CSV table of C-alpha atoms in Angstrom, one decimal:
chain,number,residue,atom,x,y,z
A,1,UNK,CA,15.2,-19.9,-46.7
A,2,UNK,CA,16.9,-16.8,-46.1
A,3,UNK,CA,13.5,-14.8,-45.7
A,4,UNK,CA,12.2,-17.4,-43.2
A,5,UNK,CA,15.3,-16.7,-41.3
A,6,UNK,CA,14.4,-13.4,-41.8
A,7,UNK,CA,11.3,-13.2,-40.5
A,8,UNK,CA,12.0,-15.4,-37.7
A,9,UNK,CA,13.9,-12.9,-36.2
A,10,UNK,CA,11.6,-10.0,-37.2
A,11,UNK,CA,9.2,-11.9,-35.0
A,12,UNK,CA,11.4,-12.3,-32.3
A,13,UNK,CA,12.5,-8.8,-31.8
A,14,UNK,CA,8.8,-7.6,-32.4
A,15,UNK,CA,7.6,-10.2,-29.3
A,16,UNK,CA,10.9,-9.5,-26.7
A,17,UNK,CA,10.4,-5.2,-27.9
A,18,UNK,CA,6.7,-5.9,-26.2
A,19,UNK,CA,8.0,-6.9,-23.4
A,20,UNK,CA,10.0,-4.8,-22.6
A,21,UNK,CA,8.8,-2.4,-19.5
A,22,UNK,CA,9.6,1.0,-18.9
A,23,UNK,CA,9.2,2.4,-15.4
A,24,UNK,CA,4.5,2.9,-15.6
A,25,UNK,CA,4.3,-0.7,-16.9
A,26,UNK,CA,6.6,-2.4,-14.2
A,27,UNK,CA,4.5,-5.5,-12.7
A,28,UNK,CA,4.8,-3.6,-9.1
A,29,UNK,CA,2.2,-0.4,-11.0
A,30,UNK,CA,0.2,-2.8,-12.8
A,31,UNK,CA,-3.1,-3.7,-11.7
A,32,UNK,CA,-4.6,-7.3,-11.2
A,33,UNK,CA,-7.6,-6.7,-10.8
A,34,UNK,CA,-9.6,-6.2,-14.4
A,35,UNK,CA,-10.9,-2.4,-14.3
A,36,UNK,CA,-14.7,-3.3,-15.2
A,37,UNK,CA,-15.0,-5.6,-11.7
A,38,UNK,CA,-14.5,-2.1,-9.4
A,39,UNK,CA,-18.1,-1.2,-8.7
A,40,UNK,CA,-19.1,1.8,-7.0
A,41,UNK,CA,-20.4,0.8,-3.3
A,42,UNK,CA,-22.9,2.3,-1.0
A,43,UNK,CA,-24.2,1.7,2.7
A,44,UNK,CA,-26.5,4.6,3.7
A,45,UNK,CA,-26.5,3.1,7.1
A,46,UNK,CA,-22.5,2.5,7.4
A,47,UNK,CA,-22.4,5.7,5.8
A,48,UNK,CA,-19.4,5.2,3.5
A,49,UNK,CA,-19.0,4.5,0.0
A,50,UNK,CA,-16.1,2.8,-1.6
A,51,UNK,CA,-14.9,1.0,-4.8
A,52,UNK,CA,-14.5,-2.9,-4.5
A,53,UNK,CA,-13.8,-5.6,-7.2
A,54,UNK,CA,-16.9,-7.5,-7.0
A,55,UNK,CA,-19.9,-7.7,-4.7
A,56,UNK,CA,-19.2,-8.2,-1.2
A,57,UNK,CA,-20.6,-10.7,1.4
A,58,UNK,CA,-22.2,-8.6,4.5
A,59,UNK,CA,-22.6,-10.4,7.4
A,60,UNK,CA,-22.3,-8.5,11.3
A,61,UNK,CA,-19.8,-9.7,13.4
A,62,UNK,CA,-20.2,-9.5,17.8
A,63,UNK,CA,-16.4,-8.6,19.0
A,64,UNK,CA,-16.5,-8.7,22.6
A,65,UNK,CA,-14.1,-6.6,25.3
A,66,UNK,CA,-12.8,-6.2,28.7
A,67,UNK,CA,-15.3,-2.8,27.6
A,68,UNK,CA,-18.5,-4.1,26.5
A,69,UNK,CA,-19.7,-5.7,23.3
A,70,UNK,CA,-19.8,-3.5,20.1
A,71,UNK,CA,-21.2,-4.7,16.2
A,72,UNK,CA,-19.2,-5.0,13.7
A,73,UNK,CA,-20.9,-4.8,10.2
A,74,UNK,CA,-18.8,-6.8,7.8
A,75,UNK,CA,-18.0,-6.5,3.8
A,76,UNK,CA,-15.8,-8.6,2.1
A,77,UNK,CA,-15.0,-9.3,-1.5
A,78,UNK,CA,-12.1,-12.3,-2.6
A,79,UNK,CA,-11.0,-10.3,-5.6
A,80,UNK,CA,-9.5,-13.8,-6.7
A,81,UNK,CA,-7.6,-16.8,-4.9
A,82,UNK,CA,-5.3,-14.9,-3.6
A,83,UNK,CA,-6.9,-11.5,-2.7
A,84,UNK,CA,-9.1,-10.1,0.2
A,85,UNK,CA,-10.6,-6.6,0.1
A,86,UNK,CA,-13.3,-5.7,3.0
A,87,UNK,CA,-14.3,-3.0,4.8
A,88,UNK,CA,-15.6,-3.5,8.5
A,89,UNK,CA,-17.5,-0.5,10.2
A,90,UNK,CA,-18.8,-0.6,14.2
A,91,UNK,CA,-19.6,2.3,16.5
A,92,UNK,CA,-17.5,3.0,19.9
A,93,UNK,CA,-19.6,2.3,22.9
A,94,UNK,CA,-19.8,5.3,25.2
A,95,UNK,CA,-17.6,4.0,28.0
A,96,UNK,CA,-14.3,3.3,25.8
A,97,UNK,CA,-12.2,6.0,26.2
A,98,UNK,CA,-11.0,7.5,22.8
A,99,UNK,CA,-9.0,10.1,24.6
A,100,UNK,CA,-5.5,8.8,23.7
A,101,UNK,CA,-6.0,7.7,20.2
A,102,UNK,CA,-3.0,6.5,19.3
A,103,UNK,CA,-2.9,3.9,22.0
A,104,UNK,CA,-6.9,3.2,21.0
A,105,UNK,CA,-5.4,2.5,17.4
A,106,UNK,CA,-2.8,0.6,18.6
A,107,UNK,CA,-5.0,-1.8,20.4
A,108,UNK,CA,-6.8,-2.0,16.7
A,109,UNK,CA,-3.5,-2.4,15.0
A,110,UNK,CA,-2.6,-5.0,17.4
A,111,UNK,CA,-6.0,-7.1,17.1
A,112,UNK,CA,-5.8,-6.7,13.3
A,113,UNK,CA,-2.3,-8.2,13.2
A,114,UNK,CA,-3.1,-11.0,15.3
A,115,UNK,CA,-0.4,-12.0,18.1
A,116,UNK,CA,2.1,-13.3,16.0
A,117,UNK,CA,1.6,-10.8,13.0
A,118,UNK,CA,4.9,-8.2,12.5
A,119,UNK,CA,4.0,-5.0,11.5
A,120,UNK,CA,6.7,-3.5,9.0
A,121,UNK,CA,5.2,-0.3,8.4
A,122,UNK,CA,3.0,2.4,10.3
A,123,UNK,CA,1.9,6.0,9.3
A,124,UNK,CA,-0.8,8.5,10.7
A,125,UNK,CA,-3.1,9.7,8.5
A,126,UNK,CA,-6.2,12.0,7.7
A,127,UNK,CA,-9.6,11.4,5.8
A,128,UNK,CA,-10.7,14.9,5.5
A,129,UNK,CA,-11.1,16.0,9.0
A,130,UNK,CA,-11.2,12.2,10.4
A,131,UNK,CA,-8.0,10.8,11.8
A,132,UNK,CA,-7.0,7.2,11.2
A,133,UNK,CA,-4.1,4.8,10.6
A,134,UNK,CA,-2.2,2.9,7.3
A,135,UNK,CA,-0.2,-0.1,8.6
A,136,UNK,CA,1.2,-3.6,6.9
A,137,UNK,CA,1.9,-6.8,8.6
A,138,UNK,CA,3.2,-9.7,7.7
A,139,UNK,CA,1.4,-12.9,9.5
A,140,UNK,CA,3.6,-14.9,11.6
A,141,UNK,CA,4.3,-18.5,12.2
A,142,UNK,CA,4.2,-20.5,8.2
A,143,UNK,CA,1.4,-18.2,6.9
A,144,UNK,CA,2.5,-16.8,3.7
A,145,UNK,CA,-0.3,-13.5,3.7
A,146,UNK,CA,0.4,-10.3,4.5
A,147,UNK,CA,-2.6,-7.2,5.1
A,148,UNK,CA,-2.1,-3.8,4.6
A,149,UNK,CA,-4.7,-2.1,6.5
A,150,UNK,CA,-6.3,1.6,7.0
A,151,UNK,CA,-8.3,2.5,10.2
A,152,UNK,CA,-10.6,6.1,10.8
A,153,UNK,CA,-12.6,7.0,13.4
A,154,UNK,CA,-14.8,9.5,12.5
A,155,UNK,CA,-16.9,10.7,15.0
A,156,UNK,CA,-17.5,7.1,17.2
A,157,UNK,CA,-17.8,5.4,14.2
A,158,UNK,CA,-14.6,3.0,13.5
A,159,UNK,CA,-13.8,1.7,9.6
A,160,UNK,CA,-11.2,-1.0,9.0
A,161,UNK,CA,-10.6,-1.4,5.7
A,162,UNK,CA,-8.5,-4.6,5.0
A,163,UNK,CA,-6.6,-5.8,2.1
A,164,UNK,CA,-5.1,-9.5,2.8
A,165,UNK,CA,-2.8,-10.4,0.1
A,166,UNK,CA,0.4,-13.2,-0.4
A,167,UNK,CA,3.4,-11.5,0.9
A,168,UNK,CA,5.2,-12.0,-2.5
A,169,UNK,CA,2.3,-10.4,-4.9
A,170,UNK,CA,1.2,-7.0,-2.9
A,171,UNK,CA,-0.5,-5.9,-6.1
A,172,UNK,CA,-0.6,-2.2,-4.5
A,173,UNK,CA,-1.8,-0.8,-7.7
A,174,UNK,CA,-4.8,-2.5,-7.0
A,175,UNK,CA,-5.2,-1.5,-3.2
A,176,UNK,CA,-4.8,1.9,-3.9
A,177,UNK,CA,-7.8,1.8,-6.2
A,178,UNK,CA,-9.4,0.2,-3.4
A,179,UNK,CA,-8.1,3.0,-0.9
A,180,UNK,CA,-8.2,6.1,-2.5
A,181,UNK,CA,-11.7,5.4,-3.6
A,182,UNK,CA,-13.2,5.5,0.6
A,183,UNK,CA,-15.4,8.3,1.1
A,184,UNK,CA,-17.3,8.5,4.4
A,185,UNK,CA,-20.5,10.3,3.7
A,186,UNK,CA,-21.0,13.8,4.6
A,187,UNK,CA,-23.5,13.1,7.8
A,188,UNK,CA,-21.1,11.3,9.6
């Protein structure tokens, strides 16, 4: 009996020592997304490559302005139930003026959030040479989603590169897989 006992609590300090986590393990580093499901990919016409946890839907998109009409080619890929990770690219007609582009990415920032989205953060940033934008919302009203989202424009050529996620499981281990891995390609 007294072994038993023993072991018992051999066991139980061998199951609670795994799982224990030290600072690189915490659930906030830790990736959801399986590591075999990020595939490497390619559009020679959107010019861009990029990592994404599965193969996406394409489908092209009309978004219509006080400006004109531009086409929005559209890639999406539900990671799981909870998860959305896409990439959108369209080219800037000639008559929208990209002159203040911080205002033109607000309008972008604005239409991504939706009207009663709350954006709690907002930083400029660079893609090589190509500006662009990183910003989060959270979704207004009893939505429980939130998006972090990264805009460049290189060239005339906007990307949008979405990840939708539930407000309480970010999983920004896993978008910055997704992130880090954009490339536009060197023609652009």
């Amino acid at each position: 009996m007294k072994n038993q006992i023993t072991i018992f609590w051999f066991l139980i300090f061998i199951l609670l020592a795994g799982c224990t986590q030290n600072g690189n393990d915490s659930v906030e580093n830790s990736t959801v997304v399986p590591a075999n499901l990020w595939k490497r990919f390619l559009s020679s016409e959107g010019k861009f490559s990029i990592l994404l946890p599965g193969v996406p839907e394409e489908r092209t998109q009309t978004m219509h302005s006080s400006k004109g009409e531009m086409e929005g080619h559209v890639f999406n890929v539900k990671a799981n139930i909870q998860d959305l990770y896409g990439l959108t690219y369209a080219d800037i007609p000639p008559n929208i003026d990209l002159g203040n582009l911080s205002d033109y990415f607000d309008r972008v920032q604005t239409m991504e959030a939706g009207e009663k989205g709350r954006i709690v953060f907002q930083q400029d940033l660079k893609l090589g040479d190509f500006p662009g934008r990183e910003f989060e919302f959270v979704a207004g009203g009893k939505a429980n989603y939130s998006g972090r989202i990264r805009i460049f424009l290189a060239n005339r050529r906007l990307y949008v590169l979405p990840v939708i996620f539930l407000t309480a499981k970010p999983h920004p281990a896993d978008r910055t897989i997704f992130f880090n891995s954009f490339t536009i390609l060197a023609d652009q």
